[in-house]
Coordinates of C-alpha atoms and ligand atoms in Angstrom, one line a residue:
X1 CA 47.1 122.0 -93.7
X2 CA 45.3 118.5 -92.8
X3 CA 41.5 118.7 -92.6
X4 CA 42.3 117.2 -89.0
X5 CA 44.9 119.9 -87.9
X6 CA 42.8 122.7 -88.9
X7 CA 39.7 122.1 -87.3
X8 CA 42.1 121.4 -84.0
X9 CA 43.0 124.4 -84.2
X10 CA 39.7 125.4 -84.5
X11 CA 38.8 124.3 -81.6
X12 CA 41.3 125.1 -79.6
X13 CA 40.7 128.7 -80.7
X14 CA 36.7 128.5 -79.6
X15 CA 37.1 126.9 -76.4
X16 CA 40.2 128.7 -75.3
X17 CA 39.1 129.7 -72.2
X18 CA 41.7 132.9 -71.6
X19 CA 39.7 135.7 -72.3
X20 CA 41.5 139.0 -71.6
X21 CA 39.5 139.5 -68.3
X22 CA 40.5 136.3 -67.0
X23 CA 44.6 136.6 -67.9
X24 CA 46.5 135.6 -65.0
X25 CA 47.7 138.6 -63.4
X26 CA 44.6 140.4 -64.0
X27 CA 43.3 143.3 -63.0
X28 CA 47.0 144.8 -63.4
X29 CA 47.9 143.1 -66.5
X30 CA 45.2 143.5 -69.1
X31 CA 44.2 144.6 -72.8
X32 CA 43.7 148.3 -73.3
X33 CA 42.0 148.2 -76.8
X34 CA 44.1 145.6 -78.9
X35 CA 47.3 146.4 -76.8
X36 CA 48.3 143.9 -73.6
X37 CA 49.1 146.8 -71.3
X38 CA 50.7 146.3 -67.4
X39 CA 48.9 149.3 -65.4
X40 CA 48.9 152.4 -67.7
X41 CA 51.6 151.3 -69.7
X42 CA 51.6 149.6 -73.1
X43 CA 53.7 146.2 -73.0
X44 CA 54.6 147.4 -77.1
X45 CA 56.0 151.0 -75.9
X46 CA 58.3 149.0 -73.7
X47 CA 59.3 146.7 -75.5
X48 CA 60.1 149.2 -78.2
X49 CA 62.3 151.5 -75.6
X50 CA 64.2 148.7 -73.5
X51 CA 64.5 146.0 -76.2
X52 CA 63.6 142.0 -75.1
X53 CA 63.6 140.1 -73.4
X54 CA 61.8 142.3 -71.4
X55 CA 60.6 141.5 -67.6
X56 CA 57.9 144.2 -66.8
X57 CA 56.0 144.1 -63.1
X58 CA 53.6 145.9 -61.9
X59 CA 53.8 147.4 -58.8
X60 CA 50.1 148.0 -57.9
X61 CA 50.1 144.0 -58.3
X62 CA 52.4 143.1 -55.9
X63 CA 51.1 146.0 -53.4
X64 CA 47.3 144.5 -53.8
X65 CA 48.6 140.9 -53.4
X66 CA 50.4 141.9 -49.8
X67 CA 47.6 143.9 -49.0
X68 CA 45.8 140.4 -48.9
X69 CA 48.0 139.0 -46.0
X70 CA 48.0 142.4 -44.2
X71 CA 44.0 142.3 -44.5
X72 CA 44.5 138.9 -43.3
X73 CA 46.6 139.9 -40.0
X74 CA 44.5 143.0 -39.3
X75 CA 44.8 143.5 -35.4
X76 CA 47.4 140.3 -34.9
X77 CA 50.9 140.3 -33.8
X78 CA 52.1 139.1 -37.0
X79 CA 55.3 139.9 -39.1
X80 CA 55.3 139.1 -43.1
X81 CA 59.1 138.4 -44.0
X82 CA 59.0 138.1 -47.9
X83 CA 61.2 134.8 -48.8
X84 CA 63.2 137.2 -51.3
X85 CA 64.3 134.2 -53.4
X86 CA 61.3 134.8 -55.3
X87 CA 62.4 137.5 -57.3
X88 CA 65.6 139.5 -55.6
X89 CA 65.5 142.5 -57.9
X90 CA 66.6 145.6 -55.2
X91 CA 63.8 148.3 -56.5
X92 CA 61.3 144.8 -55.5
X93 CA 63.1 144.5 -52.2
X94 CA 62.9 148.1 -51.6
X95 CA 58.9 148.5 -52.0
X96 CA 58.4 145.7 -49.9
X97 CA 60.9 147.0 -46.8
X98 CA 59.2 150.2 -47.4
X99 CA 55.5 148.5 -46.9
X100 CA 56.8 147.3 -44.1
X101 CA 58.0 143.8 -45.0
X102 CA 61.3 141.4 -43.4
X103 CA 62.9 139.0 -45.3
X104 CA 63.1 135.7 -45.6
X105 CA 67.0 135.1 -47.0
X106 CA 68.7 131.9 -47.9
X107 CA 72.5 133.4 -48.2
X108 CA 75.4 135.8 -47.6
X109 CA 74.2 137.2 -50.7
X110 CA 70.1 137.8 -50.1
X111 CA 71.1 139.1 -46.5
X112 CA 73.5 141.9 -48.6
X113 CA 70.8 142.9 -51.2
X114 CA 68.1 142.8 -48.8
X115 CA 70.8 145.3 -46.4
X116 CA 71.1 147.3 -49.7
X117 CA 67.4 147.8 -50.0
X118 CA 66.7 149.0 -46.9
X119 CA 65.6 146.0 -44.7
X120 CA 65.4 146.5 -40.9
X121 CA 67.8 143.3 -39.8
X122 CA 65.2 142.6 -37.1
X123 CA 62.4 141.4 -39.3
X124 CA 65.4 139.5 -41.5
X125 CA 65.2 135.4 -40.7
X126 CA 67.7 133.0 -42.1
X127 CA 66.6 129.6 -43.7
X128 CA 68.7 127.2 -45.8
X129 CA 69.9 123.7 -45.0
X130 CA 73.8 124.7 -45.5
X131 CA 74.3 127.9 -43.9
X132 CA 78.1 128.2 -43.7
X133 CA 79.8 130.0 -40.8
X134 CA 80.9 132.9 -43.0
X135 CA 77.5 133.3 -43.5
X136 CA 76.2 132.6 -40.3
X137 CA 78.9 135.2 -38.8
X138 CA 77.4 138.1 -41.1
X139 CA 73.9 137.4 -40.0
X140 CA 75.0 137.5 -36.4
X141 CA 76.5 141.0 -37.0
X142 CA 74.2 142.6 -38.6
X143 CA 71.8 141.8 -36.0
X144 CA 69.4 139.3 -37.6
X145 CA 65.9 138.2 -35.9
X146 CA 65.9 134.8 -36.2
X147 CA 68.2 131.8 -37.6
X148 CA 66.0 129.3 -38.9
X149 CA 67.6 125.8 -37.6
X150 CA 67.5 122.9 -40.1
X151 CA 69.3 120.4 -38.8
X152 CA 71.0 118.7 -35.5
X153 CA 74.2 119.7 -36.6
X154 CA 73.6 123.7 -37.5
X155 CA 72.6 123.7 -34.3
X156 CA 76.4 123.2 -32.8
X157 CA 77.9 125.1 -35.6
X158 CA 75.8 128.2 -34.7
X159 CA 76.5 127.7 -31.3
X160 CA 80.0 127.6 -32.0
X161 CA 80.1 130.9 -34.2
X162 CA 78.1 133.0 -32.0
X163 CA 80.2 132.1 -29.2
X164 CA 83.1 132.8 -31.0
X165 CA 81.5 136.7 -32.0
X166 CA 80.1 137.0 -28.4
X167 CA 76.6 137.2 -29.7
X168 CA 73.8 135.2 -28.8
X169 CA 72.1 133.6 -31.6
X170 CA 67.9 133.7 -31.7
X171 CA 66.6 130.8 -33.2
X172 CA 63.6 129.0 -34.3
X173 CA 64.0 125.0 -35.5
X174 CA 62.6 124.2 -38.9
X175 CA 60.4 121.4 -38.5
X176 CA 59.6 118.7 -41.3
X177 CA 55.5 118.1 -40.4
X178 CA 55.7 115.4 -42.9
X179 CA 52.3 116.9 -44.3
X180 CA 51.8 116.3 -48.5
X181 CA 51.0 119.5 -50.0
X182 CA 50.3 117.9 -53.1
X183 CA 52.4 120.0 -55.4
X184 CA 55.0 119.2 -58.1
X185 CA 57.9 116.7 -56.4
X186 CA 60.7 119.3 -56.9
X187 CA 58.6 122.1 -54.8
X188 CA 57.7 119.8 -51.6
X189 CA 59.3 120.9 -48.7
X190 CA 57.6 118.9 -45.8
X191 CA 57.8 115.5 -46.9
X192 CA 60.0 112.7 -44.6
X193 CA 61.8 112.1 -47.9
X194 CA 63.1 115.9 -48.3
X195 CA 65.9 117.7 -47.3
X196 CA 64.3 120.3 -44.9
X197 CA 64.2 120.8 -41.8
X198 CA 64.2 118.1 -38.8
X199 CA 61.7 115.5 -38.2
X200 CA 58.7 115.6 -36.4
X201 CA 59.8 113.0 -34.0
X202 CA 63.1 114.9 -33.4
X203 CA 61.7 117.8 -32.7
X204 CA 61.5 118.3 -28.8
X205 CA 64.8 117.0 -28.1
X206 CA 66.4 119.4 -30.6
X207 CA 64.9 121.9 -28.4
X208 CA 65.7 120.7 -25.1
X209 CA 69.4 120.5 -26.4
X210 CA 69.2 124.1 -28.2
X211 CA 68.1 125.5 -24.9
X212 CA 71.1 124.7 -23.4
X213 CA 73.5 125.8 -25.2
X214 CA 75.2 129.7 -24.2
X215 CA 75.3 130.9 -28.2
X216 CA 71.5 130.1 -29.0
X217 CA 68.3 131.7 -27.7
X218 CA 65.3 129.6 -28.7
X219 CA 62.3 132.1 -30.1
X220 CA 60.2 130.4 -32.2
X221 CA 59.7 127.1 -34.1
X222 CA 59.0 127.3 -37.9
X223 CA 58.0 125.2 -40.7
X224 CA 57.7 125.4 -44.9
X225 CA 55.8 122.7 -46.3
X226 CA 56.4 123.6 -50.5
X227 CA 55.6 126.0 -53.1
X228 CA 52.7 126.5 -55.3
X229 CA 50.0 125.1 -52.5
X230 CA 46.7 125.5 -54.3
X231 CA 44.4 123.8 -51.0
X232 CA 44.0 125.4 -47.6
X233 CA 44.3 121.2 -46.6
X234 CA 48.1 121.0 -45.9
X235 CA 48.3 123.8 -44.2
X236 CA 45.4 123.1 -41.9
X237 CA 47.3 120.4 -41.2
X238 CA 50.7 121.6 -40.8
X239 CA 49.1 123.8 -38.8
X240 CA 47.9 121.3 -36.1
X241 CA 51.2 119.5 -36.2
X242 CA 52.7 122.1 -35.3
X243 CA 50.9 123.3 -32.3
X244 CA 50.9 120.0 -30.6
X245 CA 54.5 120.2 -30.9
X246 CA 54.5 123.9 -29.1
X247 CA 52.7 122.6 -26.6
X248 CA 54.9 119.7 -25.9
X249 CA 58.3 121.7 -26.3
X250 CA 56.6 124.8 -23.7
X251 CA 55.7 121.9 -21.7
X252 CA 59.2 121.2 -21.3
X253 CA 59.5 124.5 -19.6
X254 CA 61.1 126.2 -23.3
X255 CA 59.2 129.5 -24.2
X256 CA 58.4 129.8 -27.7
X257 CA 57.8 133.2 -28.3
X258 CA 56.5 133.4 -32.3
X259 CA 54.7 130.4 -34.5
X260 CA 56.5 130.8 -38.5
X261 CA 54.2 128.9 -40.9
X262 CA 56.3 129.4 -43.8
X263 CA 55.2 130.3 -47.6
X264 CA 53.8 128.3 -50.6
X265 CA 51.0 129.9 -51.2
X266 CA 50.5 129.5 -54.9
X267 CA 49.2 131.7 -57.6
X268 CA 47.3 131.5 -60.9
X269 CA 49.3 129.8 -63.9
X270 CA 47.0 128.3 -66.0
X271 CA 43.5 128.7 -64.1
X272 CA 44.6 127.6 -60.9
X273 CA 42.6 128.9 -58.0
X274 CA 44.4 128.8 -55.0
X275 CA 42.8 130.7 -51.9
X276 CA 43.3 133.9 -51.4
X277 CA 45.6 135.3 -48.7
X278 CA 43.1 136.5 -46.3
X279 CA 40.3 133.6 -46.8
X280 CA 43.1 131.3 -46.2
X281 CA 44.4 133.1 -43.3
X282 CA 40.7 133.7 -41.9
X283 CA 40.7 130.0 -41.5
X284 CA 43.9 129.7 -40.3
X285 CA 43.2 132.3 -37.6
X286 CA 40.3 130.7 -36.6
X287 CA 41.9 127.4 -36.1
X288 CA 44.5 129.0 -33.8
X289 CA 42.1 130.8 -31.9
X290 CA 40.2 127.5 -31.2
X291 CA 43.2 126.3 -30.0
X292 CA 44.4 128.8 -27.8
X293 CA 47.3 130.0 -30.0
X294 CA 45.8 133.3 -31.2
X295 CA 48.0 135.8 -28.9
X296 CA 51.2 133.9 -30.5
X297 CA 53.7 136.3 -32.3
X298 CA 53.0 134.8 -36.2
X299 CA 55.5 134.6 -38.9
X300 CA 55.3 134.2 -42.7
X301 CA 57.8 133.7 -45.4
X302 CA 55.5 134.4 -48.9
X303 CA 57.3 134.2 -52.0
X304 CA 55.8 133.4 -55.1
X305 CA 52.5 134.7 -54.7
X306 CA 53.4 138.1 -53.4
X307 CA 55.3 139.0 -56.5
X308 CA 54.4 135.8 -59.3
X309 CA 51.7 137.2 -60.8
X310 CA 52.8 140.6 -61.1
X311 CA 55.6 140.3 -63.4
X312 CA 54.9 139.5 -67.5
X313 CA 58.5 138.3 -69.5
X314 CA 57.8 140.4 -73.2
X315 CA 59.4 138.0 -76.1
X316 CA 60.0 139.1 -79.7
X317 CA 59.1 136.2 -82.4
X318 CA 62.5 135.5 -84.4
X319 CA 61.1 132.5 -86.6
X320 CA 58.3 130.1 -87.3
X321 CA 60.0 127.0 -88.2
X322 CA 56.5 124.5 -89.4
X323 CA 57.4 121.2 -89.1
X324 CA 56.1 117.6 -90.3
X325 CA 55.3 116.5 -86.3
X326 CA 56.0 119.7 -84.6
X327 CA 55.5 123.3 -85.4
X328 CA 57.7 126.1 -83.6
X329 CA 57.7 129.4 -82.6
X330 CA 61.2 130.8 -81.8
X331 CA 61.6 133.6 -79.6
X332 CA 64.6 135.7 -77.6
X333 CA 63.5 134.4 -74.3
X334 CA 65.0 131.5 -73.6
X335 CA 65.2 128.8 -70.4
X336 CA 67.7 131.4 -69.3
X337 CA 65.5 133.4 -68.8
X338 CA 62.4 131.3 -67.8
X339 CA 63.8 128.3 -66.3
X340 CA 60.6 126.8 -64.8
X341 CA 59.6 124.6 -68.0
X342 CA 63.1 123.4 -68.1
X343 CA 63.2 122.9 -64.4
X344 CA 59.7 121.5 -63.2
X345 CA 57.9 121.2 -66.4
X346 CA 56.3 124.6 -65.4
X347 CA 53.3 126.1 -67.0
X348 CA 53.2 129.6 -68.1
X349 CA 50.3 131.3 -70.0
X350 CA 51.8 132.8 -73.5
X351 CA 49.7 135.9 -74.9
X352 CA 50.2 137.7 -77.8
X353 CA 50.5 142.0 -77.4
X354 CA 48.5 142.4 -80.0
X355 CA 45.0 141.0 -79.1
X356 CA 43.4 138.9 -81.3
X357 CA 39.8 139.0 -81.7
X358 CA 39.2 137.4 -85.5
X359 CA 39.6 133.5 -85.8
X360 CA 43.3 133.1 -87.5
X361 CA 42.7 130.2 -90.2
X362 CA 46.4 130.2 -90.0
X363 CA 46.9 129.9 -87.0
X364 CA 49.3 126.9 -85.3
X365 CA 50.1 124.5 -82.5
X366 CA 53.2 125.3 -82.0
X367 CA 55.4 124.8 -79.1
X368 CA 57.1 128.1 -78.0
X369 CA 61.4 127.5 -77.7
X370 CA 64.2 130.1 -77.2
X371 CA 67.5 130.1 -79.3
X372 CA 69.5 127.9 -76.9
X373 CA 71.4 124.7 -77.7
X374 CA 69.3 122.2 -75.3
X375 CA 66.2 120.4 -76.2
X376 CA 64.9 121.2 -72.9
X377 CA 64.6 125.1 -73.6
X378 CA 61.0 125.1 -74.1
X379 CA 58.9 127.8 -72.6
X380 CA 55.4 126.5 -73.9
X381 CA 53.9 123.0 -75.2
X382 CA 51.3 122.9 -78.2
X383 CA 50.4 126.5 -77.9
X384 CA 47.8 127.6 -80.1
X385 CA 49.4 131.1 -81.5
X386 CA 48.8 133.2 -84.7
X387 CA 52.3 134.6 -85.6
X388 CA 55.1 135.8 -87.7
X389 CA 58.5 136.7 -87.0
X390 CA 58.7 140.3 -85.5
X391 CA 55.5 140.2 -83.2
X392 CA 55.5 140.1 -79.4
X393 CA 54.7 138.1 -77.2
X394 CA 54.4 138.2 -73.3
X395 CA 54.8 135.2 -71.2
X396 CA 53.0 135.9 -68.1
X397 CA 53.1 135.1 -64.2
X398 CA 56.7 135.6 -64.5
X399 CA 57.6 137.5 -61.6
X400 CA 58.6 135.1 -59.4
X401 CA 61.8 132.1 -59.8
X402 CA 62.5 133.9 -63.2
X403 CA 64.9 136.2 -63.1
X404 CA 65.9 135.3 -59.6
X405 CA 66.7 132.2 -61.3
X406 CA 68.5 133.6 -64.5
X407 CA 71.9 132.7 -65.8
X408 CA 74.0 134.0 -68.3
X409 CA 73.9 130.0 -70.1
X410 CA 75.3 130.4 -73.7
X411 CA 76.6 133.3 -73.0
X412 CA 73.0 135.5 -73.2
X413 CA 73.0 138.7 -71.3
X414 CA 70.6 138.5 -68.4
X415 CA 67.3 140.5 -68.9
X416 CA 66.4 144.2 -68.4
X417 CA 63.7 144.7 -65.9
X418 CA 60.9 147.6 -65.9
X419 CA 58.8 148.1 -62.8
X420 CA 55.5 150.2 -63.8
X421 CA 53.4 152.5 -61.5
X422 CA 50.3 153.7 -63.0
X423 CA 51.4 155.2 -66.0
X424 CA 55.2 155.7 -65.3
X425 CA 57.9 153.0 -65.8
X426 CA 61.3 152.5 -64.3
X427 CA 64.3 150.6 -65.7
X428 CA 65.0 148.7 -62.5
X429 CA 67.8 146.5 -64.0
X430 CA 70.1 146.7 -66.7
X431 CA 70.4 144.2 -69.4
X432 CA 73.8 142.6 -69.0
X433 CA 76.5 144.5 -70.9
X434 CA 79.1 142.1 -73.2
X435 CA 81.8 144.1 -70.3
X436 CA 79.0 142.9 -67.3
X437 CA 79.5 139.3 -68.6
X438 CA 83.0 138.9 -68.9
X439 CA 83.8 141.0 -65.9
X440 CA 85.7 138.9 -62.9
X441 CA 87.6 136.4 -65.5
X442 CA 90.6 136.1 -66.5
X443 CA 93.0 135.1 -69.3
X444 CA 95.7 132.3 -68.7
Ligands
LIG1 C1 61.2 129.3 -51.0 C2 60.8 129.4 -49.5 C3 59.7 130.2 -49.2 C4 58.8 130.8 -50.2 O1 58.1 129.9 -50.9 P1 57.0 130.4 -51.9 O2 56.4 129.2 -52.5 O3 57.7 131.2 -52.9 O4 56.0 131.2 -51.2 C5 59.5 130.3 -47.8 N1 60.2 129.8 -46.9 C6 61.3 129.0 -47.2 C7 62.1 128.4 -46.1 C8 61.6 128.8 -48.5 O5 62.7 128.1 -48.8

């Protein structure tokens, strides 16, 4: 090793500023002694009993993080629908119908596994820019609360279906507030340039024409504005956008019975400090109070950070591979399993389970990859990691667009899942069988 690399790592090693305390995820995810434990049980144990890759949440973790918004809504009229594409695991959708949770669902498919896990179909609300009628016909008989509208044309088609079932279809129009919530391009939602919802300027006559129709009861008015928001800004501003429009559309003699400010909220990756729930919603409050909006029915669609930092992905080192420009560390998680890298260039923090408390001298910068046949299945850039083939490794703030987001891509089974309470872990999912995989196909 260069003179030059070594002290690098050196470096890298002292200033590191992830001490175990400060692990995103913390206090649920944390070193016990040497071992990187989630609640009372020992990431090692589990890795050892269920094999890896290995997702592992803890369930105190995503209780404490919607305890936040609840604090937040203490005394309101406010209904948290949990935007399930986050991580749509059933035992996940269970605890959160059971804490008293809707659903925010995208498809056919969400509204059956959130059905499965027990979801009362009134606190259920439909986004997605291509609902199809199939889809929009389940909704309607299962007795959904609200169809969130994205465009001029959903409007006719679900007037045409819920006609055509005798229903009558509640609604609530997405609107685009053309607010930047300065987050990675891929995650903006509320942008002119994006596919969501319908503009600002188009917003009162979509309503005017929605209120006429016989299939469609307008309820609400909604609005998403992206993912991983780390500033109270945008949504302050969102916020106002969207009340002037209220005001214009109940002007128009339209009733809009509850105000749906969307998700986004982001969590901690690599020490990013977004707000908290309830100081951002204290502010929030207070800005709808001053405006007159604070006996409003409210509606929220979390994802990500009621379930992101809960989870951990446990990896098993297969080889280091040194290299003349690049070092790497191969593991069995792959951008199968973690597809944010590969996807929007994602950060996640990468610990070992063992802690490591002397200076390694041989340690390396290495950049973490899984065993698939892409260059873009990376999981970590120029990670400073001390490591031989056999340890573990867990790849944290992985509980949300992870394994909702996994495939079965060179033919690698899908992870197992472990939820943990206190000291007691339950297999929540399966790792795919070789029969799971080829189920459904068949032979010419
Ligand atoms: C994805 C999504 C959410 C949740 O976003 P998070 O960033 O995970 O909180 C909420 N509402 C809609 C319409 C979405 O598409």
């Amino acid at each position: 090793m260069g003179v030059a690399k070594f002290l690098r790592f050196h470096l890298e090693l002292f200033s590191c500023p992830m001490t175990p305390t400060m692990l995103p995820g913390a206090p649920h995810i944390h070193y016990s002694g040497q071992q990187l434990c989630v609640e009372g049980c020992d990431l090692t144990i589990l890795a050892q009993t269920y094999a890896t890759p290995l997702f592992v949440y803890s369930k105190a973790s995503m209780l404490a993080a919607l305890a936040a918004y609840q604090r937040g809504f203490a005394g309101r009229n406010a209904q948290i629908c949990y935007a399930m594409k986050a991580n749509s695991s059933l035992a996940i959708l269970q605890l959160f119908a059971q804490s008293g949770c809707g659903f925010d669902i995208v498809s056919g498919g969400e509204l059956a596994r959130a059905l499965a896990a027990g979801a009362d179909p009134k606190k259920v609300i439909f986004s997605g820019v291509g609902k199809t009628r199939q889809e929009m016909r389940e909704a309607l008989q299962a007795g959904i609360g609200c169809f969130n509208v994205e465009s001029e044309a959903e409007i006719d088609v679900l007037n045409e279906v819920a006609l055509g079932t005798g229903k009558v279809a509640p609604i609530s129009i997405r609107v685009n507030p053309n607010v930047d919530p300065k987050t990675h391009p891929y995650i903006s939602t509320g942008l002119k340039g994006n596919k969501f919802g319908i503009a600002h300027e188009r917003t009162l006559v979509t309503y005017q024409r929605a209120s006429k129709l016989a299939g469609l009861r307008v309820v609400g008015i909604d609005c998403h504005i992206g993912s991983q928001i780390t500033d109270e800004a945008p949504y302050l501003d969102a916020m106002d956008r969207m009340l002037d429009l209220v005001t214009g559309i109940e002007a128009a003699g339209i009733p809009i019975e509850h105000i749906d400010f969307g998700g986004g909220l982001g969590i901690n990756y690599n020490g990013d400090t977004p707000p908290q729930a309830d100081a951002l919603w204290s502010k929030l409050l207070a800005k709808l109070d001053a405006r007159e909006f604070g006996s409003y029915k409210l509606m929220i669609e979390p994802g990500r950070s009621l379930v992101g930092n809960a989870g951990v992905c446990v990896t098993e080192v297969l080889y280091v591979k040194p290299g003349e420009q690049k070092n790497f560390c191969i593991v069995d998680a792959a951008m199968n399993d973690l597809p944010r890298p590969a996807m929007y260039q994602a950060f996640h923090t990468i610990v070992p389970l063992q802690h490591q408390t002397e200076l390694a001298s041989s340690a390396l910068v290495m950049d973490v990859v899984g065993p698939i046949c892409e260059s873009g299945d990376w999981i970590g850039h120029d990670r400073t990691l001390f490591v031989q083939a056999g340890d573990r490794l867990a790849v944290l703030s992985a509980g949300a667009y992870c394994m909702s987001m996994a495939s079965n891509y060179n033919s690698r089974p899908r992870a197992a899942e472990v939820l943990v309470d206190g000291a007691n872990a339950y297999l929540i999912r399966n790792r795919d069988s070789l029969a799971d995989q080829l189920r459904g196909e068949h032979l010419l």
